[in-house]
CSV table of C-alpha atoms and ligand atoms in Angstrom, one decimal:
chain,number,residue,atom,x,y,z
A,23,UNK,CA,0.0,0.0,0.0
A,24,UNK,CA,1.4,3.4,-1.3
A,25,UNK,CA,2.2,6.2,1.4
A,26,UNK,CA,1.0,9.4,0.8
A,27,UNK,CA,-0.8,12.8,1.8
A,28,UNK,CA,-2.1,14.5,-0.9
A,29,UNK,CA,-4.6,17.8,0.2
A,30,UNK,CA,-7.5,18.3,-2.4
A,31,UNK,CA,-9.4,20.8,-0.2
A,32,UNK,CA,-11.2,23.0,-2.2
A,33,UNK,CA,-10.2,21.0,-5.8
A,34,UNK,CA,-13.4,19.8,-7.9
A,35,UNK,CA,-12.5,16.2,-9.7
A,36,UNK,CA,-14.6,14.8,-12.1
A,37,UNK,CA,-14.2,10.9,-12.3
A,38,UNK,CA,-15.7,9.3,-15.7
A,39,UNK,CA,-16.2,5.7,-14.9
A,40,UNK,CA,-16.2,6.3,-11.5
A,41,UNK,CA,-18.3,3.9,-9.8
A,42,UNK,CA,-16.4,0.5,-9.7
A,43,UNK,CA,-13.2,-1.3,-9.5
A,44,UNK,CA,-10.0,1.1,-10.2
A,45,UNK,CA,-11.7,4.1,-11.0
A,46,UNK,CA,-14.2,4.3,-8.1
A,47,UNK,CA,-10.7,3.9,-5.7
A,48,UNK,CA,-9.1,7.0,-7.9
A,49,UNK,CA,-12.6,8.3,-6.8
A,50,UNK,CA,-12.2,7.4,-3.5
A,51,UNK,CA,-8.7,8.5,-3.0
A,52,UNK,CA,-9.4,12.3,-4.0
A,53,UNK,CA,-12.5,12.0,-1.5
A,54,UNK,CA,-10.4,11.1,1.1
A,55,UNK,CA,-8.1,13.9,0.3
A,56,UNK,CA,-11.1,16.6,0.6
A,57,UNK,CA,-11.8,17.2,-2.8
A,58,UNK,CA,-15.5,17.7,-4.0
A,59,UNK,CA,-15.9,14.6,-6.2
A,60,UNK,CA,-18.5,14.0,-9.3
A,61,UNK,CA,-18.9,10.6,-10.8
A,62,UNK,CA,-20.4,9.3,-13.8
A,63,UNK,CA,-21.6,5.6,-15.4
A,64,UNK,CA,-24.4,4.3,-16.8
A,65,UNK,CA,-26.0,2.3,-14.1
A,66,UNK,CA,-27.9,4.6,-12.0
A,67,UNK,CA,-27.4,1.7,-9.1
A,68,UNK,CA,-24.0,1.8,-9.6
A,69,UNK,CA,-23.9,5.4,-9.0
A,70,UNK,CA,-26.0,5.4,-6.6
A,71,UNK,CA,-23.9,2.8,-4.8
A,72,UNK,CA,-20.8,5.0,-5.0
A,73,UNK,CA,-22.4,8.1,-4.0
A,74,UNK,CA,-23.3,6.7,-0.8
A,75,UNK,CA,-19.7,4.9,-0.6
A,76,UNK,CA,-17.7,8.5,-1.2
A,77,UNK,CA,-20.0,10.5,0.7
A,78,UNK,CA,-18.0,8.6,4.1
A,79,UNK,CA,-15.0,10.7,3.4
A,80,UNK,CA,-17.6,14.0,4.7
A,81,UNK,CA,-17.5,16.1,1.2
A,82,UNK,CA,-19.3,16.9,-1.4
A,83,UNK,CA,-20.1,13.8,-3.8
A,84,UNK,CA,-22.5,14.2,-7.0
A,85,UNK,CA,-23.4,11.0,-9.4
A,86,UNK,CA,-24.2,11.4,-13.1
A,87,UNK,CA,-26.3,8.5,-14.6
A,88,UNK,CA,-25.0,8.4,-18.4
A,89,UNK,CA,-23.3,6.8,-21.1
A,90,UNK,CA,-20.0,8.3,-22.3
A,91,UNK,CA,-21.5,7.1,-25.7
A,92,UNK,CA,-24.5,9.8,-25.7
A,93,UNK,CA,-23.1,13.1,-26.8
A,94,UNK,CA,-26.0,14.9,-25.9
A,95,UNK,CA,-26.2,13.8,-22.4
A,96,UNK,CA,-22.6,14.5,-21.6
A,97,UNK,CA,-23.0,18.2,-22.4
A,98,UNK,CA,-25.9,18.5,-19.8
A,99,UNK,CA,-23.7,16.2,-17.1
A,100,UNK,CA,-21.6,18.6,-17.0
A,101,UNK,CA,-23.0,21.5,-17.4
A,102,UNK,CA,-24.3,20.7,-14.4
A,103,UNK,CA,-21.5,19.9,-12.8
A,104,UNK,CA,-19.7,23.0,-13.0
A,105,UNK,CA,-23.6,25.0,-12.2
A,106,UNK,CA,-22.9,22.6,-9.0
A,107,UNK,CA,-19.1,22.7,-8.2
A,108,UNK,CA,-17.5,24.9,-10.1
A,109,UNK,CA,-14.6,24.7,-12.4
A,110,UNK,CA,-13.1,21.1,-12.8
A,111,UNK,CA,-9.3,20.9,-11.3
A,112,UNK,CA,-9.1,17.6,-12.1
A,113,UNK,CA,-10.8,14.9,-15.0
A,114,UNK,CA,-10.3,11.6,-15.0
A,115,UNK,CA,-11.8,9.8,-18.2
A,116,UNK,CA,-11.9,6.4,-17.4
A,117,UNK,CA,-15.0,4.1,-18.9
A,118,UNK,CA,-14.0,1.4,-20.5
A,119,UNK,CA,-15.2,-2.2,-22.1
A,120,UNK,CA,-13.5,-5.1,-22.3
A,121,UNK,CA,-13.5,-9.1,-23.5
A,122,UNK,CA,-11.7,-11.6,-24.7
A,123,UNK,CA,-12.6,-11.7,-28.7
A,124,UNK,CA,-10.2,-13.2,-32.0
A,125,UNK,CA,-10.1,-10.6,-34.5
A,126,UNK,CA,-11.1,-12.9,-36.6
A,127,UNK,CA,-14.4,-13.9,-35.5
A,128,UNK,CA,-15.3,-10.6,-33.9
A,129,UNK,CA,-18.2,-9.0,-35.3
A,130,UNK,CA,-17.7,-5.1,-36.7
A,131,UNK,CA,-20.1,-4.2,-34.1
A,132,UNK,CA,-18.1,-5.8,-31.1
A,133,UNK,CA,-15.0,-3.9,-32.2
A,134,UNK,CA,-16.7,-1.0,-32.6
A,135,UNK,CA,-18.2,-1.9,-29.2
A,136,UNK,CA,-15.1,-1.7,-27.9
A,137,UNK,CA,-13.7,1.6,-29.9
A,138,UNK,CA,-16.7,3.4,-29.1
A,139,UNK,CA,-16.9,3.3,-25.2
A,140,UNK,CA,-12.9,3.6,-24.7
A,141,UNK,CA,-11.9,5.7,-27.5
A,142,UNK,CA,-15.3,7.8,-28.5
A,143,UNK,CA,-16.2,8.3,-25.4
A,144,UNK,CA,-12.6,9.5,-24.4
A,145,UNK,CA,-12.6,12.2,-26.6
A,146,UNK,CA,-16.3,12.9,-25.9
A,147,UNK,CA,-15.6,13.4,-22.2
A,148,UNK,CA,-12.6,15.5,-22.7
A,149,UNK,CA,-14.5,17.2,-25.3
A,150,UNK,CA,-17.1,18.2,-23.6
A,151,UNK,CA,-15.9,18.5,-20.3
A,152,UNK,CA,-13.0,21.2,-21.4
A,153,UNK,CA,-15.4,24.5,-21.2
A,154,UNK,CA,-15.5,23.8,-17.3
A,155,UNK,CA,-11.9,23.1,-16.6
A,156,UNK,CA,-9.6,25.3,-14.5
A,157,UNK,CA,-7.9,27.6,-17.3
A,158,UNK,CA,-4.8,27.5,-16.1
A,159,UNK,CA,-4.2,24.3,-13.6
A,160,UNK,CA,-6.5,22.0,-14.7
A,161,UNK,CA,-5.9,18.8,-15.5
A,162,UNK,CA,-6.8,15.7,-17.5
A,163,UNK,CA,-5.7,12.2,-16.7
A,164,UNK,CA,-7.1,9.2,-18.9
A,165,UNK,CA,-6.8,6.0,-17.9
A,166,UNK,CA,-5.2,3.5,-21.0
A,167,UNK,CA,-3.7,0.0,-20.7
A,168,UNK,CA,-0.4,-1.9,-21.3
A,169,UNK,CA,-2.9,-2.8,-24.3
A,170,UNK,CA,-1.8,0.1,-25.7
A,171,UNK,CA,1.6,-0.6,-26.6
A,172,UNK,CA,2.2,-4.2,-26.1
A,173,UNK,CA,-0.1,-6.2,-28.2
A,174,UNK,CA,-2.0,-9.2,-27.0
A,175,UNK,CA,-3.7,-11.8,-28.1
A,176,UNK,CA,-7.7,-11.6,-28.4
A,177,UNK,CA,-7.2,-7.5,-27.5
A,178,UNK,CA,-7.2,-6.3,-31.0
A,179,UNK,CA,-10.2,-4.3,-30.3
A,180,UNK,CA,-8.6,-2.9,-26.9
A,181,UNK,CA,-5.3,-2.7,-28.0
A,182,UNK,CA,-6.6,-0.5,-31.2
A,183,UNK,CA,-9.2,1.8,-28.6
A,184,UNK,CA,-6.0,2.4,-25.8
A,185,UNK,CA,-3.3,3.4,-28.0
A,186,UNK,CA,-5.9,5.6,-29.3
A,187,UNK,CA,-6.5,7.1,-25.9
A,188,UNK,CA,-3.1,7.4,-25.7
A,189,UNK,CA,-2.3,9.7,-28.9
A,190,UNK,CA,-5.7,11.7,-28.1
A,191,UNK,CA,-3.7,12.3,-24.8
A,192,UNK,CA,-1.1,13.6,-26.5
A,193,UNK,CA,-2.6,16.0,-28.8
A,194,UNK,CA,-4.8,17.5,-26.2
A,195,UNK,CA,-1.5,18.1,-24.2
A,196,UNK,CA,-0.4,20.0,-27.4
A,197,UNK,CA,-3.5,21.8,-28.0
A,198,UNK,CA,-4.6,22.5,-24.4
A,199,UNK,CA,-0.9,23.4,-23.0
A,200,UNK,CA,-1.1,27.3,-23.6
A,201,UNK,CA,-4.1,27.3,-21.6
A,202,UNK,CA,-2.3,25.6,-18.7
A,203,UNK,CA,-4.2,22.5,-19.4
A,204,UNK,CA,-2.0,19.0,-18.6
A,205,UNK,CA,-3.5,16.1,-20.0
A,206,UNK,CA,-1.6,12.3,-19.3
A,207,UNK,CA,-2.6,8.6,-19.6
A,208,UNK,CA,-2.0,6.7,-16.5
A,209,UNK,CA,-1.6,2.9,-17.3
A,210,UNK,CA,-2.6,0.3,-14.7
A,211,UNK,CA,-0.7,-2.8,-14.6
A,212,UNK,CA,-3.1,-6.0,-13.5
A,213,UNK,CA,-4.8,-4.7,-10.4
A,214,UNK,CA,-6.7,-7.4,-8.0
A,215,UNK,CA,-10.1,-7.8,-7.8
A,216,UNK,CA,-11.3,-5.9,-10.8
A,217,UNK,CA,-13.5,-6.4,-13.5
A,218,UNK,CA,-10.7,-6.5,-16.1
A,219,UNK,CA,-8.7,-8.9,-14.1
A,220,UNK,CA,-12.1,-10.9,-13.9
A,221,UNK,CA,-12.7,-10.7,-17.7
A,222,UNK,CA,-9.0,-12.0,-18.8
A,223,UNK,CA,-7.1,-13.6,-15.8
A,224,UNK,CA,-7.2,-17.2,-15.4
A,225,UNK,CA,-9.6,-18.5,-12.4
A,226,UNK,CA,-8.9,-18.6,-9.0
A,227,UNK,CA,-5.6,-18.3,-6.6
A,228,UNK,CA,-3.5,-20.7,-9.3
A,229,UNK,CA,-4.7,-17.8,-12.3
A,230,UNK,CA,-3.9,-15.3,-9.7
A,231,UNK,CA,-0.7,-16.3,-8.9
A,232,UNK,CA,0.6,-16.6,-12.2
A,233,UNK,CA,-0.2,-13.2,-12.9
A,234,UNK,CA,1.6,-11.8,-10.4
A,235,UNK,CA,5.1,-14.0,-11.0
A,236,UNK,CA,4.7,-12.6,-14.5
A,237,UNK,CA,5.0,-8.8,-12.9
A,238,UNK,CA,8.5,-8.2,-12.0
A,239,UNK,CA,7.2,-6.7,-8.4
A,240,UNK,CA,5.7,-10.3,-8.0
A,241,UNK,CA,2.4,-9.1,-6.7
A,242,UNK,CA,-0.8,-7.8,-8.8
A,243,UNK,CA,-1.9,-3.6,-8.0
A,244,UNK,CA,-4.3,-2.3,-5.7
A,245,UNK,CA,-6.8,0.0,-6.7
A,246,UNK,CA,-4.8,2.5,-3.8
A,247,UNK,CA,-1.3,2.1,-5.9
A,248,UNK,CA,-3.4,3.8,-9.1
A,249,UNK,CA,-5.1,6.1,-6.6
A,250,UNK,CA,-1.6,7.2,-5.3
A,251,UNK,CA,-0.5,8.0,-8.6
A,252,UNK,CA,-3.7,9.5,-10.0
A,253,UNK,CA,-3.2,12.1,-7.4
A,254,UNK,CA,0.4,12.8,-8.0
A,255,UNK,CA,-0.5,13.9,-11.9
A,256,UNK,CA,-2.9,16.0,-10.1
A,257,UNK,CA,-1.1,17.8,-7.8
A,258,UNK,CA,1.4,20.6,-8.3
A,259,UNK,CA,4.7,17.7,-7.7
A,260,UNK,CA,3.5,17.3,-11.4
A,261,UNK,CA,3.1,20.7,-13.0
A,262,UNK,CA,5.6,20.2,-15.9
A,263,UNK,CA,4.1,16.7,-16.1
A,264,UNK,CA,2.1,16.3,-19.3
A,265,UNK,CA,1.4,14.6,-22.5
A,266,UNK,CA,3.0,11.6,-20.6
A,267,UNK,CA,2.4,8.1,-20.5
A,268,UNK,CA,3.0,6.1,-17.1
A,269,UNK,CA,3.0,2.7,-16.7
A,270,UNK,CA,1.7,2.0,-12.9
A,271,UNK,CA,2.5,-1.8,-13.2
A,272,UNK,CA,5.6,-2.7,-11.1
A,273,UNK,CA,7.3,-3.0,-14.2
A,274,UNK,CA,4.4,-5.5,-16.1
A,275,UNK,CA,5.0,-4.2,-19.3
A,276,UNK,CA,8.6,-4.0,-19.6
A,277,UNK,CA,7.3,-7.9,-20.4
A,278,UNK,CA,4.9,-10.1,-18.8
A,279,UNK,CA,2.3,-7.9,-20.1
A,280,UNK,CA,2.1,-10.1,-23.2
A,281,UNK,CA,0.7,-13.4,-21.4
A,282,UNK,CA,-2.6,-12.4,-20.4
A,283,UNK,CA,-3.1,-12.6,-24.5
A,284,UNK,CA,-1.2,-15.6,-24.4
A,285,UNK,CA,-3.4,-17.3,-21.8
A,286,UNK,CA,-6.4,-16.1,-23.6
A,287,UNK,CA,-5.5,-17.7,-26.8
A,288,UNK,CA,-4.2,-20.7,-24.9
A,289,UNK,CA,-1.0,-20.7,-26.3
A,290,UNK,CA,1.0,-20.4,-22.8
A,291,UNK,CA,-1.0,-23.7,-21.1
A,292,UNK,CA,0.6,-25.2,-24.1
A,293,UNK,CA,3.7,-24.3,-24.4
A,294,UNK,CA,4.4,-25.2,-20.9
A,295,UNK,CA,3.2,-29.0,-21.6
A,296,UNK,CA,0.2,-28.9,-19.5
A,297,UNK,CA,-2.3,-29.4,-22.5
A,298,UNK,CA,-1.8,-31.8,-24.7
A,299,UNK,CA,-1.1,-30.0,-28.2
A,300,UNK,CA,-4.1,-29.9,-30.5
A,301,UNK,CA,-3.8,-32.5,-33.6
B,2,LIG,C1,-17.4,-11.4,-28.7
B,2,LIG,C2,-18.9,-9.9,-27.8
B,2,LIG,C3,-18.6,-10.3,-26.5
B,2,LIG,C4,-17.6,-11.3,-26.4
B,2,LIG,C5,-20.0,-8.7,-26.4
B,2,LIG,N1,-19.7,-8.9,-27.7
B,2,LIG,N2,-19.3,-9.5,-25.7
B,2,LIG,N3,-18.3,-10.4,-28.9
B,2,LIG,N4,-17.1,-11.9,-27.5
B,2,LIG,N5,-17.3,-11.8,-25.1
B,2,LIG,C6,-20.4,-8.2,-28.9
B,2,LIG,C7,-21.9,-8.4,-28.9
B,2,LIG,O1,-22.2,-9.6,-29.5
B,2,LIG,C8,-22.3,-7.2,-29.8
B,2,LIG,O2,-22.0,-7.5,-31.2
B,2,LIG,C9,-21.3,-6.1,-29.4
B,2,LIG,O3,-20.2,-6.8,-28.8
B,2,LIG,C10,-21.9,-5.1,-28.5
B,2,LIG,O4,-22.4,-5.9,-27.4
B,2,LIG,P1,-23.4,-5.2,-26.3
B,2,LIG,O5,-23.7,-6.2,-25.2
B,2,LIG,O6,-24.6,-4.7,-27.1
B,2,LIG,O7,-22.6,-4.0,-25.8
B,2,LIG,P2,-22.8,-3.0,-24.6
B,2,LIG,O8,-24.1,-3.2,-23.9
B,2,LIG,O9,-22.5,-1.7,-25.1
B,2,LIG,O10,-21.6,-3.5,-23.6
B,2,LIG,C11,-20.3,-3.2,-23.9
B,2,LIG,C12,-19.4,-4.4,-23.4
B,2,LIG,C13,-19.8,-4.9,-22.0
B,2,LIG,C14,-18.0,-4.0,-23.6
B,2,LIG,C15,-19.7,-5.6,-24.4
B,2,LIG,O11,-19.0,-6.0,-21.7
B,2,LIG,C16,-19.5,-3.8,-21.0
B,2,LIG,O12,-20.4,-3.0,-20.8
B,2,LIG,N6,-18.4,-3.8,-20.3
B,2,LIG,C17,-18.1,-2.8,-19.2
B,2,LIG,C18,-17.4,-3.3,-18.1
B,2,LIG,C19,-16.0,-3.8,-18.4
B,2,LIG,O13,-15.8,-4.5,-19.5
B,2,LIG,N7,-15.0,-3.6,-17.5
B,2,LIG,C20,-13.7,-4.1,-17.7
B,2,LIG,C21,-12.8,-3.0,-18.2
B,2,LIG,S1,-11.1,-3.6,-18.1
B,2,LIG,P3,-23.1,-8.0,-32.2
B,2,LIG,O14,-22.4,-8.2,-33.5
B,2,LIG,O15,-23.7,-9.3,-31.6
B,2,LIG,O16,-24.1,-6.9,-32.3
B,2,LIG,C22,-10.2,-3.0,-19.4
B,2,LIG,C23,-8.8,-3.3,-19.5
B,2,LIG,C24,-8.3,-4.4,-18.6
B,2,LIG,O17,-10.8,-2.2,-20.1
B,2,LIG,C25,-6.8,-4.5,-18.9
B,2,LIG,C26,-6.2,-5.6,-18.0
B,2,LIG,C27,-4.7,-5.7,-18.2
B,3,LIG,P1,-14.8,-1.6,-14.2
B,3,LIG,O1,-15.0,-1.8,-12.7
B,3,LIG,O2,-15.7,-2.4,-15.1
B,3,LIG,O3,-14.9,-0.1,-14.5
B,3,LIG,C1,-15.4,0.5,-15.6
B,3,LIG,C2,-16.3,1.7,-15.3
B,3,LIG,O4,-16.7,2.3,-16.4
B,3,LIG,C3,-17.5,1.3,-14.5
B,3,LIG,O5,-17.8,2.3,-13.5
B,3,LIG,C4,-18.6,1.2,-15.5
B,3,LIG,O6,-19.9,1.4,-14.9
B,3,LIG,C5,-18.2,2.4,-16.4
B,3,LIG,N1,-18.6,2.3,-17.8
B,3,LIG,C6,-18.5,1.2,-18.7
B,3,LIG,N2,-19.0,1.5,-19.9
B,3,LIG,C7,-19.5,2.8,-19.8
B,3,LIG,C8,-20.1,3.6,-20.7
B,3,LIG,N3,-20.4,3.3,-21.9
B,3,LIG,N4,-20.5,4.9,-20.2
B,3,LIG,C9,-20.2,5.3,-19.0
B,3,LIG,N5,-19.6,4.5,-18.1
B,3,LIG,C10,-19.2,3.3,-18.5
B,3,LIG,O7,-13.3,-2.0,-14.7
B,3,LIG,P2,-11.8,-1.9,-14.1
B,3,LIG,O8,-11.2,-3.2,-14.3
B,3,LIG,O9,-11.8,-1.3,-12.8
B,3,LIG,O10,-11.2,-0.9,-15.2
B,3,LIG,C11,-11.2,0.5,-15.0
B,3,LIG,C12,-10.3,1.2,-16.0
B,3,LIG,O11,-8.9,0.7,-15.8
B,3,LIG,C13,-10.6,1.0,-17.4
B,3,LIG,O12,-10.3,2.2,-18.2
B,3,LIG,C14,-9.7,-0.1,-17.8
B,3,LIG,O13,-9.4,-0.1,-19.2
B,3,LIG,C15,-8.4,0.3,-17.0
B,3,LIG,N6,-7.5,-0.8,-16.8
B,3,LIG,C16,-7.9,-1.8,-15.9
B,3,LIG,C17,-6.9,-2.8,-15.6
B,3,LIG,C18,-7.3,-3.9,-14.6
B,3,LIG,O14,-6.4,-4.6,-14.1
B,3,LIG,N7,-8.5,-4.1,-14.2
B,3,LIG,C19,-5.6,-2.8,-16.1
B,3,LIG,C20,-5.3,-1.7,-17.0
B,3,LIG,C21,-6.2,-0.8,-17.3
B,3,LIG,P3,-21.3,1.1,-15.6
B,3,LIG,O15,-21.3,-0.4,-15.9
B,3,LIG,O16,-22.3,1.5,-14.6
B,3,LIG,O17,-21.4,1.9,-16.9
């Protein structure tokens, strides 16, 4: 567990996504460090769930019932937002889909699935988020994946949607730096507990464990360690900090990365000798 003191008193952060797994911790981590805090998906249970959950650190906590899909909706979310709490220090853009697919049996519409909720909805967030952030100091952090730089079996369609996040990142830093706008991806490593993890690690403590040998830290992230670090590219330790890319992944993607595609297409069972090879 990472730590650290951060003070958010007085900051606004917006978290897309917010209301499970890694990003309802980032959520819960700038709650806990006084900031007013907004969150968005499109379960209103969900929300409603995380509301209550954030509302134990004593501030202010608003919940947004919409799909980063819906254009239209996004631009009254937060409209209202800011009518509610002001100018935005801090955005977080984190919804995201994910399964394990072949390219080549994938229908369009799954990719686009896929493409549309991580990538779209990215630039849909930022977009229409960007007339409420703090001009200068605010701050845009979107959460990619070691999907989008090492590629992975059965992850075309997230490996395509992440490395897009990651360039729409970058050009936002270029475009939004004279206004004193930093924008950075934060890439998890695998992080325990998750839906992700759920969606592409093998089953149970065995699956577990070999995802964390293949980290060279040896253990998987908490949803804390991304907290930690969501609130460093925050703060002012980070004010020279953008258009970057950081891996939070005890080193994952330097190589073990790769296996989680490998286990998915069965390959690494196999090569190991514990399934027989197909005829
Ligand atoms: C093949 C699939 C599929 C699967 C869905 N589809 N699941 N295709 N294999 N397992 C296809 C459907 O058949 C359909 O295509 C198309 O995708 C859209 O499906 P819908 O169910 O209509 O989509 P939607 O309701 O928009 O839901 C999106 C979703 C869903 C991505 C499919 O799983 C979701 O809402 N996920 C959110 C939660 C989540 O995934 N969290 C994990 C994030 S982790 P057709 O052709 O039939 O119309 C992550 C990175 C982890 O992002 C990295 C770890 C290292
Ligand atoms: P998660 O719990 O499923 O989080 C996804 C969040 O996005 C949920 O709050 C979900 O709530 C929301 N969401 C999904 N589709 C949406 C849409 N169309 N519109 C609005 N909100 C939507 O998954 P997680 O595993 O914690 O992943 C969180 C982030 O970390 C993702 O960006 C993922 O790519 C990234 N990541 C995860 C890992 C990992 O180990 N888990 C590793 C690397 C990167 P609703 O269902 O209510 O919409």
């Amino acid at each position: 567990m990472p730590q650290c003191s951060f003070d958010y008193r007085g900051s606004v952060v917006f978290v897309a996504g917010g209301t499970s797994g890694i990003n309802l911790g980032i959520a819960r981590g700038f709650a806990q460090a006084g900031a007013a805090v907004a969150v968005l998906s499109r379960s209103q249970a969900k929300v409603d769930a995380a509301v209550l959950a954030l509302q134990e650190y004593g501030g202010i906590v608003l919940g947004f019932a919409a799909d980063v899909r819906d254009a239209g909706r996004l631009e009254v979310v937060f409209g209202e937002a800011h009518r509610q709490l002001g100018s935005i220090d801090v955005l977080v853009s984190g919804a995201a889909g994910n399964f394990s697919a072949a390219a080549n049996s994938m229908s369009g519409n799954a990719f686009k699935a896929v493409m549309d909720i991580d990538l779209l909805g990215t630039f849909q967030v930022l977009r229409f988020c960007y007339p409420y952030l703090r001009k200068p100091g605010g701050c845009v952090i979107n959460i990619s994946a070691p999907q989008a730089f090492v590629p992975m079996e059965m992850q075309s369609h997230v490996c395509a949607a992440k490395a897009g996040v990651d360039m729409l990142t970058r050009t936002t830093a270029l475009e939004w730096g004279a206004e004193g706008i930093r924008v950075n991806s934060l890439v998890p490593g695998p992080i325990e507990g998750t839906e992700g993890m759920k969606r592409l690690s093998p089953p149970g403590p065995r699956g577990a464990r070999q995802i964390a040998d293949s980290v060279p830290m040896k253990r998987q992230g908490t949803a804390a360690d991304i907290a930690a670090a969501a609130m460093f590219l925050g703060s002012s330790a980070a004010s020279y900090i953008s258009g970057a890319v950081l891996p939070v992944d005890g080193g994952w993607s330097l190589g073990g990365a790769g296996l989680i595609g490998q286990i998915l297409s069965g390959q690494s069972e196999t090569e190991r000798g514990e399934k027989p090879p197909q005829p």
